[in-house]
N, CA, C and O atoms as a CHARMM CRD file, in Angstrom:
* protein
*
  288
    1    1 UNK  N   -115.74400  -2.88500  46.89700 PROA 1      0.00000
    2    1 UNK  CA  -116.01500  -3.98200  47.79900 PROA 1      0.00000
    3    1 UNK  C   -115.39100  -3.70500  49.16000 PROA 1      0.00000
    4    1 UNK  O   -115.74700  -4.44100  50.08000 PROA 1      0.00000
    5    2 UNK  N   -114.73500  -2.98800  49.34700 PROA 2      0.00000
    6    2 UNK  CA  -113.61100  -2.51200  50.20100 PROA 2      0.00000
    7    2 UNK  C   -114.94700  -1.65200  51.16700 PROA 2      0.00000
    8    2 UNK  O   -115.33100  -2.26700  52.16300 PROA 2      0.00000
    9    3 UNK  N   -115.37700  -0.77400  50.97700 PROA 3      0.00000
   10    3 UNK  CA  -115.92500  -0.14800  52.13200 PROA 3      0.00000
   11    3 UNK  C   -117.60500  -0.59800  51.90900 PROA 3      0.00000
   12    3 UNK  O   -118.38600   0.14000  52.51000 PROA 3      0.00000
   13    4 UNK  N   -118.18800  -1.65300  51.16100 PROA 4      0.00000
   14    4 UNK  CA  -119.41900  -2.03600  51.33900 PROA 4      0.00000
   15    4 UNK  C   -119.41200  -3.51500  52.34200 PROA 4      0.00000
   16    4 UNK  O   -120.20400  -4.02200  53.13600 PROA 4      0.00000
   17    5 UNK  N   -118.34500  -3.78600  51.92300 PROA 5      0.00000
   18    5 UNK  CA  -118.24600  -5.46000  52.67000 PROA 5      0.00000
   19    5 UNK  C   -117.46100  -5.28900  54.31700 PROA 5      0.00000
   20    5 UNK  O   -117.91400  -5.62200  55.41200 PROA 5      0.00000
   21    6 UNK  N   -116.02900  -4.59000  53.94300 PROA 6      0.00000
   22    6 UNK  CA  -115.80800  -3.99500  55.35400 PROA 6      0.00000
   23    6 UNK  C   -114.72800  -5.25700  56.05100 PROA 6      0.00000
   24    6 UNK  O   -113.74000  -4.92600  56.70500 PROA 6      0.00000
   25    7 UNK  N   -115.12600  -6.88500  55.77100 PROA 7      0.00000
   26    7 UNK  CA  -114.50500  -7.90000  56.60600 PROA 7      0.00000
   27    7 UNK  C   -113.62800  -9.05800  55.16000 PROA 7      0.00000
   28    7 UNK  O   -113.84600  -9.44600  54.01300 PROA 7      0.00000
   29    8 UNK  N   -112.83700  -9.14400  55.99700 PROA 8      0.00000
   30    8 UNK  CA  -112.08500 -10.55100  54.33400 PROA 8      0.00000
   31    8 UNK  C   -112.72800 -11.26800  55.07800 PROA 8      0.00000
   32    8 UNK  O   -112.92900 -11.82000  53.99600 PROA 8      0.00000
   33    9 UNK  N   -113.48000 -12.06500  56.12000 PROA 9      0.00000
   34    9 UNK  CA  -114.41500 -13.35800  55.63700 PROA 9      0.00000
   35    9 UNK  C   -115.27200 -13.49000  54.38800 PROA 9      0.00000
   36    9 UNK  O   -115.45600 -14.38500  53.56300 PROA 9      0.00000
   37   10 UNK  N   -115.71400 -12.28100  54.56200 PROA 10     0.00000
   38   10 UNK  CA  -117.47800 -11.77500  53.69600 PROA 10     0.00000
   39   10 UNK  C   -116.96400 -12.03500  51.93100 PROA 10     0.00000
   40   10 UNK  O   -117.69200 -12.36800  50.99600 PROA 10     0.00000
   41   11 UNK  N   -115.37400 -11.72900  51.91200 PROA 11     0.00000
   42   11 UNK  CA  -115.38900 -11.49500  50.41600 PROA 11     0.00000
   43   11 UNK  C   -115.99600 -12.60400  49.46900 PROA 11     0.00000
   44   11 UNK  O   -116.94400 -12.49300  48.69200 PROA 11     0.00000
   45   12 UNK  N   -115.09800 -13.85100  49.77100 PROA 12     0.00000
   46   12 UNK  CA  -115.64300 -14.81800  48.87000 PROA 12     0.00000
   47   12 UNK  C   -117.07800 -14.84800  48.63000 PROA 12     0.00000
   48   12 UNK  O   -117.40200 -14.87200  47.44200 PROA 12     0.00000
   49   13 UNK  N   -118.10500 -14.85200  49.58700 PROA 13     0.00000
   50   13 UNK  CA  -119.11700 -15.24100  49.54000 PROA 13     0.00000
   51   13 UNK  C   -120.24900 -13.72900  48.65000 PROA 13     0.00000
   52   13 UNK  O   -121.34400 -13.75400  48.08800 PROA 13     0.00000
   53   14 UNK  N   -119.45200 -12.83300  48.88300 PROA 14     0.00000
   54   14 UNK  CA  -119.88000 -11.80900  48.42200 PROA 14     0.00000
   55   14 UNK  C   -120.04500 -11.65100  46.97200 PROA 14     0.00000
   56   14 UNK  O   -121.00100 -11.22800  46.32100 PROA 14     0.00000
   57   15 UNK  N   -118.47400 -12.25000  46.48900 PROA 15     0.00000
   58   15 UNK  CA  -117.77800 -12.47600  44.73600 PROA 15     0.00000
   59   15 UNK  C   -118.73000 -13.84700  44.48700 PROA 15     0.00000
   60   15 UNK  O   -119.43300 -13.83600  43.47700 PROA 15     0.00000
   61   16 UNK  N   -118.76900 -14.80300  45.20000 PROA 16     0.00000
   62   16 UNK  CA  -119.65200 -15.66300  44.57300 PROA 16     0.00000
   63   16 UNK  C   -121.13600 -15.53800  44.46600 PROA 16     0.00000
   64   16 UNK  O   -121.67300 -16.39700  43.76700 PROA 16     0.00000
   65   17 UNK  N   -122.02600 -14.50200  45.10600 PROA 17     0.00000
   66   17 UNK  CA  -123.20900 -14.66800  45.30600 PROA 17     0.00000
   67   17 UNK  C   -123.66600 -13.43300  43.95600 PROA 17     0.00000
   68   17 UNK  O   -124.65000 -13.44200  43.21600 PROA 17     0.00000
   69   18 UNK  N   -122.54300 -12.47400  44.03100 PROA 18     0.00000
   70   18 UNK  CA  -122.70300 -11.20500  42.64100 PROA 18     0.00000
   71   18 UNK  C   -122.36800 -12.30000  41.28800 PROA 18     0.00000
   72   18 UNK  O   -122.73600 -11.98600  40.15600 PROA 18     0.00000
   73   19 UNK  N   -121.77300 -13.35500  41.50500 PROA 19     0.00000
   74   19 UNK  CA  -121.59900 -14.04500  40.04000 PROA 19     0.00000
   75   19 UNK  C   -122.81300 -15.03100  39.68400 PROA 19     0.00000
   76   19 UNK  O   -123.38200 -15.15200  38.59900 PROA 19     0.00000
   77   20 UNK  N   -123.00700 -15.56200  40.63900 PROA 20     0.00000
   78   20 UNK  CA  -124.26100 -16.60600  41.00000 PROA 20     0.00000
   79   20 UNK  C   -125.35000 -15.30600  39.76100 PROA 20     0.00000
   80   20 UNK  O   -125.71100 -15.36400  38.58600 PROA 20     0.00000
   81   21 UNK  N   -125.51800 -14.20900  40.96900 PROA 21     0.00000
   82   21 UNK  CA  -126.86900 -13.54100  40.17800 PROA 21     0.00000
   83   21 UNK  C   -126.76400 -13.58500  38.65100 PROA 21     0.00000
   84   21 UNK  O   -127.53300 -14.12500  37.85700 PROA 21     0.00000
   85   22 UNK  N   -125.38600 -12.73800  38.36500 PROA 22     0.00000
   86   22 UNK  CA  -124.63000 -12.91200  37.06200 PROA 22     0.00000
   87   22 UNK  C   -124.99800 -13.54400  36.20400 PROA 22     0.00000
   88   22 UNK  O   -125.45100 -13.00200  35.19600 PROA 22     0.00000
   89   23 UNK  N   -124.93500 -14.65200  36.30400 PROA 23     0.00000
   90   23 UNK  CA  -125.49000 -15.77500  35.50200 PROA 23     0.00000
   91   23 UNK  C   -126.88800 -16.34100  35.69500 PROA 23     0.00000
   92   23 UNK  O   -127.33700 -17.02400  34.77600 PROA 23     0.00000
   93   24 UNK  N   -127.51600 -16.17000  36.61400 PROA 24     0.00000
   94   24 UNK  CA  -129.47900 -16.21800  36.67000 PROA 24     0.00000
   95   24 UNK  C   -129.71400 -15.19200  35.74900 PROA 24     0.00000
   96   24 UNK  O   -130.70600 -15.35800  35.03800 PROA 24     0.00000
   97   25 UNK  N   -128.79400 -13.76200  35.50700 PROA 25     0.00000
   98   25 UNK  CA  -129.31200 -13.15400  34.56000 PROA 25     0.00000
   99   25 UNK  C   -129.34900 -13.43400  33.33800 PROA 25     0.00000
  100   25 UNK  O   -130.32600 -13.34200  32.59600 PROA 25     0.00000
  101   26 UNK  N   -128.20300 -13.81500  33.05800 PROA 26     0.00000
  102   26 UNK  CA  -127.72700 -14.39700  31.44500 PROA 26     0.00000
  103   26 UNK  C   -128.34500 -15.50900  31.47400 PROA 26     0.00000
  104   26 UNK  O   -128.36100 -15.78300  30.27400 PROA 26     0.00000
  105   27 UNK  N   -128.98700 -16.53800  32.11400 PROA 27     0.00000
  106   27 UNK  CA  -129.79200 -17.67100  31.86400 PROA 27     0.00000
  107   27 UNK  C   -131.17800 -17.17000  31.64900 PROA 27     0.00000
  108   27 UNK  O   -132.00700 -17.86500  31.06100 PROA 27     0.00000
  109   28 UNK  N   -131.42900 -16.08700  32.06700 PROA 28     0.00000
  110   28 UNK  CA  -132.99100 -15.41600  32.00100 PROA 28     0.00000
  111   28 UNK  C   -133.02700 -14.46600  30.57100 PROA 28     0.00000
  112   28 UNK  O   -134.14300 -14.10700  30.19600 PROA 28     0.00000
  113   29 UNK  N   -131.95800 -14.09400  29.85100 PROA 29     0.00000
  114   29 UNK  CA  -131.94200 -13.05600  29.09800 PROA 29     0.00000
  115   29 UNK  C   -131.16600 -13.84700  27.56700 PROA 29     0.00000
  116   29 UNK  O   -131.59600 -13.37100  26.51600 PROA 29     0.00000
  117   30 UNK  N   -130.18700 -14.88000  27.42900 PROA 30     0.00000
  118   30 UNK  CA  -130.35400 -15.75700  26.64400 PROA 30     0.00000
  119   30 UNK  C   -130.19500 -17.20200  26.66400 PROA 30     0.00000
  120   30 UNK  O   -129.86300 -18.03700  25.82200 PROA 30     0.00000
  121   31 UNK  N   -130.52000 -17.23500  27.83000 PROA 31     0.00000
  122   31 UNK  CA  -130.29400 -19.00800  27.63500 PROA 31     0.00000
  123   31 UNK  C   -128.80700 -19.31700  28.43900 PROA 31     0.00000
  124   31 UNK  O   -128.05000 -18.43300  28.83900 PROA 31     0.00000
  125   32 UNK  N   -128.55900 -20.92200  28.58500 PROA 32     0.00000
  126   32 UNK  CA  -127.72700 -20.99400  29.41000 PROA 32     0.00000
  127   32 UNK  C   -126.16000 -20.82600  28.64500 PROA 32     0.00000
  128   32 UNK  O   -126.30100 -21.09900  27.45300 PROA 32     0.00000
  129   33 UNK  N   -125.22900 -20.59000  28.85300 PROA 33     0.00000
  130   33 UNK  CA  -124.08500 -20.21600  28.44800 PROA 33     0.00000
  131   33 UNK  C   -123.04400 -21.19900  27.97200 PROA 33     0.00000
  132   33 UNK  O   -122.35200 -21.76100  28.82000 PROA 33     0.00000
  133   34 UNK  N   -122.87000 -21.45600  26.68700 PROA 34     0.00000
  134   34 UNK  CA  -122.41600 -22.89400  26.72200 PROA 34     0.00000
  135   34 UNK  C   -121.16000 -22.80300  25.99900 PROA 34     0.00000
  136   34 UNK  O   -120.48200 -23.68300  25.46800 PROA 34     0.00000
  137   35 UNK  N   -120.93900 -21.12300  26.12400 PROA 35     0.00000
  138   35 UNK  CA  -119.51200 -21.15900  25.29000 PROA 35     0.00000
  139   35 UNK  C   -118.55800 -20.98700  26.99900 PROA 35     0.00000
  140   35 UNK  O   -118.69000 -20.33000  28.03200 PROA 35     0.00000
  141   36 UNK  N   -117.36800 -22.28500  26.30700 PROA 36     0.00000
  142   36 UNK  CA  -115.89300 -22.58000  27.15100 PROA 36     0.00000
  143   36 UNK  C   -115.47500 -21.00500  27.44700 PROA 36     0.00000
  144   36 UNK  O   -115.45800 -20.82300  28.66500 PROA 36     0.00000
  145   37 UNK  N   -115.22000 -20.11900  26.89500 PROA 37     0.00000
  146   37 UNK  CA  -114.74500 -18.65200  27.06700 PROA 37     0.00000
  147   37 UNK  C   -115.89900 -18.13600  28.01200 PROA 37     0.00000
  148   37 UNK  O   -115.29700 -17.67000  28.97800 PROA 37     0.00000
  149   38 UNK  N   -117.01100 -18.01200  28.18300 PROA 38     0.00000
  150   38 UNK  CA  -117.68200 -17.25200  28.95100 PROA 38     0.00000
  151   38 UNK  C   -116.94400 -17.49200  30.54700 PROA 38     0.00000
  152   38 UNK  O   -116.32500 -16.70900  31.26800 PROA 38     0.00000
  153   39 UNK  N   -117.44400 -19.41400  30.77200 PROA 39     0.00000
  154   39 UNK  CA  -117.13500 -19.78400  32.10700 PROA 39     0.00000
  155   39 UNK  C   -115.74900 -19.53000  32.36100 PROA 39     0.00000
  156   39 UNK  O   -115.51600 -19.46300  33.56800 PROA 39     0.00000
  157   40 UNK  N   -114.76300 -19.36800  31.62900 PROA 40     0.00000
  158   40 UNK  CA  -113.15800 -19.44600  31.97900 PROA 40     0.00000
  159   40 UNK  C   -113.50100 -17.55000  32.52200 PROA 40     0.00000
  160   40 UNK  O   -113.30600 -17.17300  33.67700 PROA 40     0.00000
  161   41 UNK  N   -114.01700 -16.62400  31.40400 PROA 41     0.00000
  162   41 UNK  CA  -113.78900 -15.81300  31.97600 PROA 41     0.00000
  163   41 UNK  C   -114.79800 -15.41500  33.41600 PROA 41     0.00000
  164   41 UNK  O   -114.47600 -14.93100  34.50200 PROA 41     0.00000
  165   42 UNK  N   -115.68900 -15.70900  33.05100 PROA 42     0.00000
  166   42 UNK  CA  -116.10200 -15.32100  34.44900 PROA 42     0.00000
  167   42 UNK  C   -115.46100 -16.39500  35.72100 PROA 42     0.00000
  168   42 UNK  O   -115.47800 -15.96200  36.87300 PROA 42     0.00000
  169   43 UNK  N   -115.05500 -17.41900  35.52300 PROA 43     0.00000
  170   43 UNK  CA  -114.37100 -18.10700  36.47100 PROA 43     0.00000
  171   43 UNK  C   -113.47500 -17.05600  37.12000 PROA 43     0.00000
  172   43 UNK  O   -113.59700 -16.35800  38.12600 PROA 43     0.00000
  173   44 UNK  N   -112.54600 -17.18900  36.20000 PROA 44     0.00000
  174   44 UNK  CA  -111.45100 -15.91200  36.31600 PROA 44     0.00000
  175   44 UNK  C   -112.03400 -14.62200  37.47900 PROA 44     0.00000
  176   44 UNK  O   -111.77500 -14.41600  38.66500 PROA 44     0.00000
  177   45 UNK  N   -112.89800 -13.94100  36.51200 PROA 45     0.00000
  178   45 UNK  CA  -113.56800 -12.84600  37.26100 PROA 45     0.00000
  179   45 UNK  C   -113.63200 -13.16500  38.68600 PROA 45     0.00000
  180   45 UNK  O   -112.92200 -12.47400  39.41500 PROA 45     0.00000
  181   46 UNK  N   -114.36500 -14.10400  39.23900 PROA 46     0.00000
  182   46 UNK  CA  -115.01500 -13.96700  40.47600 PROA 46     0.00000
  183   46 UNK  C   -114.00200 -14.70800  41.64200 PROA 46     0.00000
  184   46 UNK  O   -114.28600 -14.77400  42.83800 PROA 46     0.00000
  185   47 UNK  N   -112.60400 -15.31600  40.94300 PROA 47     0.00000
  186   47 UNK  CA  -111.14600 -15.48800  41.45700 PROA 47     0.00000
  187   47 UNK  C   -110.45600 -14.37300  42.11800 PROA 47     0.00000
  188   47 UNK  O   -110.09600 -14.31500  43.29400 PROA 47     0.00000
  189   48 UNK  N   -110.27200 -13.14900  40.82000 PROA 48     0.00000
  190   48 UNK  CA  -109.44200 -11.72600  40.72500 PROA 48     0.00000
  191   48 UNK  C   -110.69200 -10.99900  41.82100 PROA 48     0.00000
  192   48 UNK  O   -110.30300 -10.19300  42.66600 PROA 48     0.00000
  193   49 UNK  N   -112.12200 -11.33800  41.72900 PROA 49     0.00000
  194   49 UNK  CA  -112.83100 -10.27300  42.98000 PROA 49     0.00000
  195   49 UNK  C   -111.94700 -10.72000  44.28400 PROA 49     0.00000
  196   49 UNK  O   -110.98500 -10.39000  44.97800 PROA 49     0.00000
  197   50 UNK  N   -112.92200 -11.66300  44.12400 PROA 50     0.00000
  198   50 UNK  CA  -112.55600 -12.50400  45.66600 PROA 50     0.00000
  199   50 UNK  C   -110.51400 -12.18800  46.24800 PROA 50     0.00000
  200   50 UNK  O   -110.24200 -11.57700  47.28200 PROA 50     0.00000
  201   51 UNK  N   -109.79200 -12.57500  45.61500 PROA 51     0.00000
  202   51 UNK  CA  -108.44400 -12.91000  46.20000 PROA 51     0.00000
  203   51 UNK  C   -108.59100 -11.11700  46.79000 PROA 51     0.00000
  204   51 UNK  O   -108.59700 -10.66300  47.93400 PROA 51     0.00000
  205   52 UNK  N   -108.71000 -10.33300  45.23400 PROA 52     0.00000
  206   52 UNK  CA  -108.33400  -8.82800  45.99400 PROA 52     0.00000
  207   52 UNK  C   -109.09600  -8.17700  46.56000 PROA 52     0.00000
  208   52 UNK  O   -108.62100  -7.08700  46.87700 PROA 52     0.00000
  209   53 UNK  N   -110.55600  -8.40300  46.98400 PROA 53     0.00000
  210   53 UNK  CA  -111.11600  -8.10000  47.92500 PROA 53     0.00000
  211   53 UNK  C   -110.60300  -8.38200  49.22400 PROA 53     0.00000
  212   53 UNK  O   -110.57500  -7.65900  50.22000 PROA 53     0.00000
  213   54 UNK  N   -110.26300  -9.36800  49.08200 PROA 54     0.00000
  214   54 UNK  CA  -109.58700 -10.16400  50.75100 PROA 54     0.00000
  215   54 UNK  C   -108.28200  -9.34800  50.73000 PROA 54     0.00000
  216   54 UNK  O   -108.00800  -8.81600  51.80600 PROA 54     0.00000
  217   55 UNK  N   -107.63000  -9.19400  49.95800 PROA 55     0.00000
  218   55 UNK  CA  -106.08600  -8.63500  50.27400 PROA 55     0.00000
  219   55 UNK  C   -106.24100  -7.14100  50.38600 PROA 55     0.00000
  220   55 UNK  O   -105.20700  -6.51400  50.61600 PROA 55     0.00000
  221   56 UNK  N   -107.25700  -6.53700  50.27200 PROA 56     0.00000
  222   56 UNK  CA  -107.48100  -5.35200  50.34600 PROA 56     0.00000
  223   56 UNK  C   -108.46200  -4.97300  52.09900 PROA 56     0.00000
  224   56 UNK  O   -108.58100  -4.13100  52.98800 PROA 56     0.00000
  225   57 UNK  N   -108.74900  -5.79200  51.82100 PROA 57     0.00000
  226   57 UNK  CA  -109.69300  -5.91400  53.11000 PROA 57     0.00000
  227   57 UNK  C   -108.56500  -6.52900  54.35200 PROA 57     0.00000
  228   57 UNK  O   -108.87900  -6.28800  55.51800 PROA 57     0.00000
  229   58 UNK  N   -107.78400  -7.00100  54.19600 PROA 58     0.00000
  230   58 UNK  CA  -106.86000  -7.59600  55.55300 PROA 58     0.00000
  231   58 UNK  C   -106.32500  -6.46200  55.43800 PROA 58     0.00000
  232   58 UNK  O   -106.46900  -5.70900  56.40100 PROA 58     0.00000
  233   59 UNK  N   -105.74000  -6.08600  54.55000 PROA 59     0.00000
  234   59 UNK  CA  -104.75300  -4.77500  54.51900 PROA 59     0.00000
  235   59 UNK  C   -105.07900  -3.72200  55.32700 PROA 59     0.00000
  236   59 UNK  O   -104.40300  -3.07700  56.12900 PROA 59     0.00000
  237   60 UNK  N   -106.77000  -3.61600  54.82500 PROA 60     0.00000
  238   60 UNK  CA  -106.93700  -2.66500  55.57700 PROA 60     0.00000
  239   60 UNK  C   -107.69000  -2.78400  57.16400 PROA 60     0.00000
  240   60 UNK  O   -108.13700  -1.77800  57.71500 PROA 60     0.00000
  241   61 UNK  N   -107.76700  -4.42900  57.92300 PROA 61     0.00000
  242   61 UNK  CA  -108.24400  -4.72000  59.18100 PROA 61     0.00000
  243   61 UNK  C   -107.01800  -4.65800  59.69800 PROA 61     0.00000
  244   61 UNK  O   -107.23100  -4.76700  60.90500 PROA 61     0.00000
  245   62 UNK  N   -105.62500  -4.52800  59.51400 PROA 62     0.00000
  246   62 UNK  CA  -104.32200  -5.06600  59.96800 PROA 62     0.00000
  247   62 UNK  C   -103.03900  -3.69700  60.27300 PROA 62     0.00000
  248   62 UNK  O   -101.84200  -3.61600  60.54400 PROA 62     0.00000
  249   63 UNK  N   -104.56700  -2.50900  59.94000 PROA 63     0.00000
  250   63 UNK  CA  -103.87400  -1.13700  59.78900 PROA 63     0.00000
  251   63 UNK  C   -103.62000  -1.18400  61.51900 PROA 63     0.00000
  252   63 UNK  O   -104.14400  -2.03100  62.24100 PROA 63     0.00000
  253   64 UNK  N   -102.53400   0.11500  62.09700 PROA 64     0.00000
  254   64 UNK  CA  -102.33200   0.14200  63.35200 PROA 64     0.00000
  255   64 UNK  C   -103.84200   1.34300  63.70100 PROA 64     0.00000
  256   64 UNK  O   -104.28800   2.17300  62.91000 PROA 64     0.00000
  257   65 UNK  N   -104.32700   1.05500  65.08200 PROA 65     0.00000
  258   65 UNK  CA  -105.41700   1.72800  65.23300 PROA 65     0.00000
  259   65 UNK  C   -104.71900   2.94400  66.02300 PROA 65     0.00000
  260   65 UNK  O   -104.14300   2.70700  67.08500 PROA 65     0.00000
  261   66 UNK  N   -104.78400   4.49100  65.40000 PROA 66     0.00000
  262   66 UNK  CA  -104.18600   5.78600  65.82000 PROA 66     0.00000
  263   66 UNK  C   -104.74600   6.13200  67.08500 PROA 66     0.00000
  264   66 UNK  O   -105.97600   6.10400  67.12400 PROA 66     0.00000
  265   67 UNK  N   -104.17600   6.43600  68.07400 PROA 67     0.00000
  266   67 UNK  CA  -104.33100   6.38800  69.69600 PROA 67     0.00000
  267   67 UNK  C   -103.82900   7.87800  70.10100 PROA 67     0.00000
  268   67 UNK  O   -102.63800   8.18000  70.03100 PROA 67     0.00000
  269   68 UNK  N   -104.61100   8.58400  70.43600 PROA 68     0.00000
  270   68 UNK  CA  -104.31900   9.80300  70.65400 PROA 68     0.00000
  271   68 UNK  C   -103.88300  10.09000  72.19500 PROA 68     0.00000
  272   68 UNK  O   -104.69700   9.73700  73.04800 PROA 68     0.00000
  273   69 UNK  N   -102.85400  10.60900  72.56400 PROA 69     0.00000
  274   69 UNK  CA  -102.43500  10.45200  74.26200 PROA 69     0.00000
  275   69 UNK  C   -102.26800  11.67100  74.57800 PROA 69     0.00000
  276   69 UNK  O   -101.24100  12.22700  74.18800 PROA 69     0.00000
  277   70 UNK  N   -103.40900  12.53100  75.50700 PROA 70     0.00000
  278   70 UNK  CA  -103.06800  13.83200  75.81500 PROA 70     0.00000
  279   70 UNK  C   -102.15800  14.08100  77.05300 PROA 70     0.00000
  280   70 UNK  O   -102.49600  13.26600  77.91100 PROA 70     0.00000
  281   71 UNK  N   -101.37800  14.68800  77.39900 PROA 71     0.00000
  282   71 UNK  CA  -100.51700  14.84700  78.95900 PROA 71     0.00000
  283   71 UNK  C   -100.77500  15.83500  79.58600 PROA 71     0.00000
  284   71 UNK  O   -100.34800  16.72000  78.84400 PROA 71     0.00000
  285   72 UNK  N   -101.08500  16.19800  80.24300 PROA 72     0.00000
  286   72 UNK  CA  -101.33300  17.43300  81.19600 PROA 72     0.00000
  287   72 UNK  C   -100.42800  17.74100  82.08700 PROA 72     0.00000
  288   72 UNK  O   -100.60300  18.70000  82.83900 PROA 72     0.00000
């Protein structure tokens, strides 16, 4: 997620829209999901994307930008 997304705004919406599909699939392939363990874990899941996408992604917008200074 780190070098496809690129910005920590984008993450959340990114982790929620890959879970969204997630589950149009599993509603298309068996029906809607009605066990308590599925939603906790994928809840979970798309929490652990999202937070460390963003903390990975500031980390890496917050790097110092390397400045090369020639002297003559």
């Amino acid at each position: 997620m780190l070098y496809l997304i690129e910005r920590a705004k984008k993450c959340l919406d990114f982790s929620a829209t890959l879970y969204i599909i997630h589950l149009f699939i599993c509603i298309i392939y068996g029906g809607w999901p009605s066990s308590i363990t599925w939603w906790i874990v994928n809840g979970t899941g798309v929490a652990v994307m999202a937070l460390l996408g963003e903390y990975l992604c500031i980390r890496r917008e917050l790097r110092e930008i390397p400045i090369t200074r020639y002297r003559s």
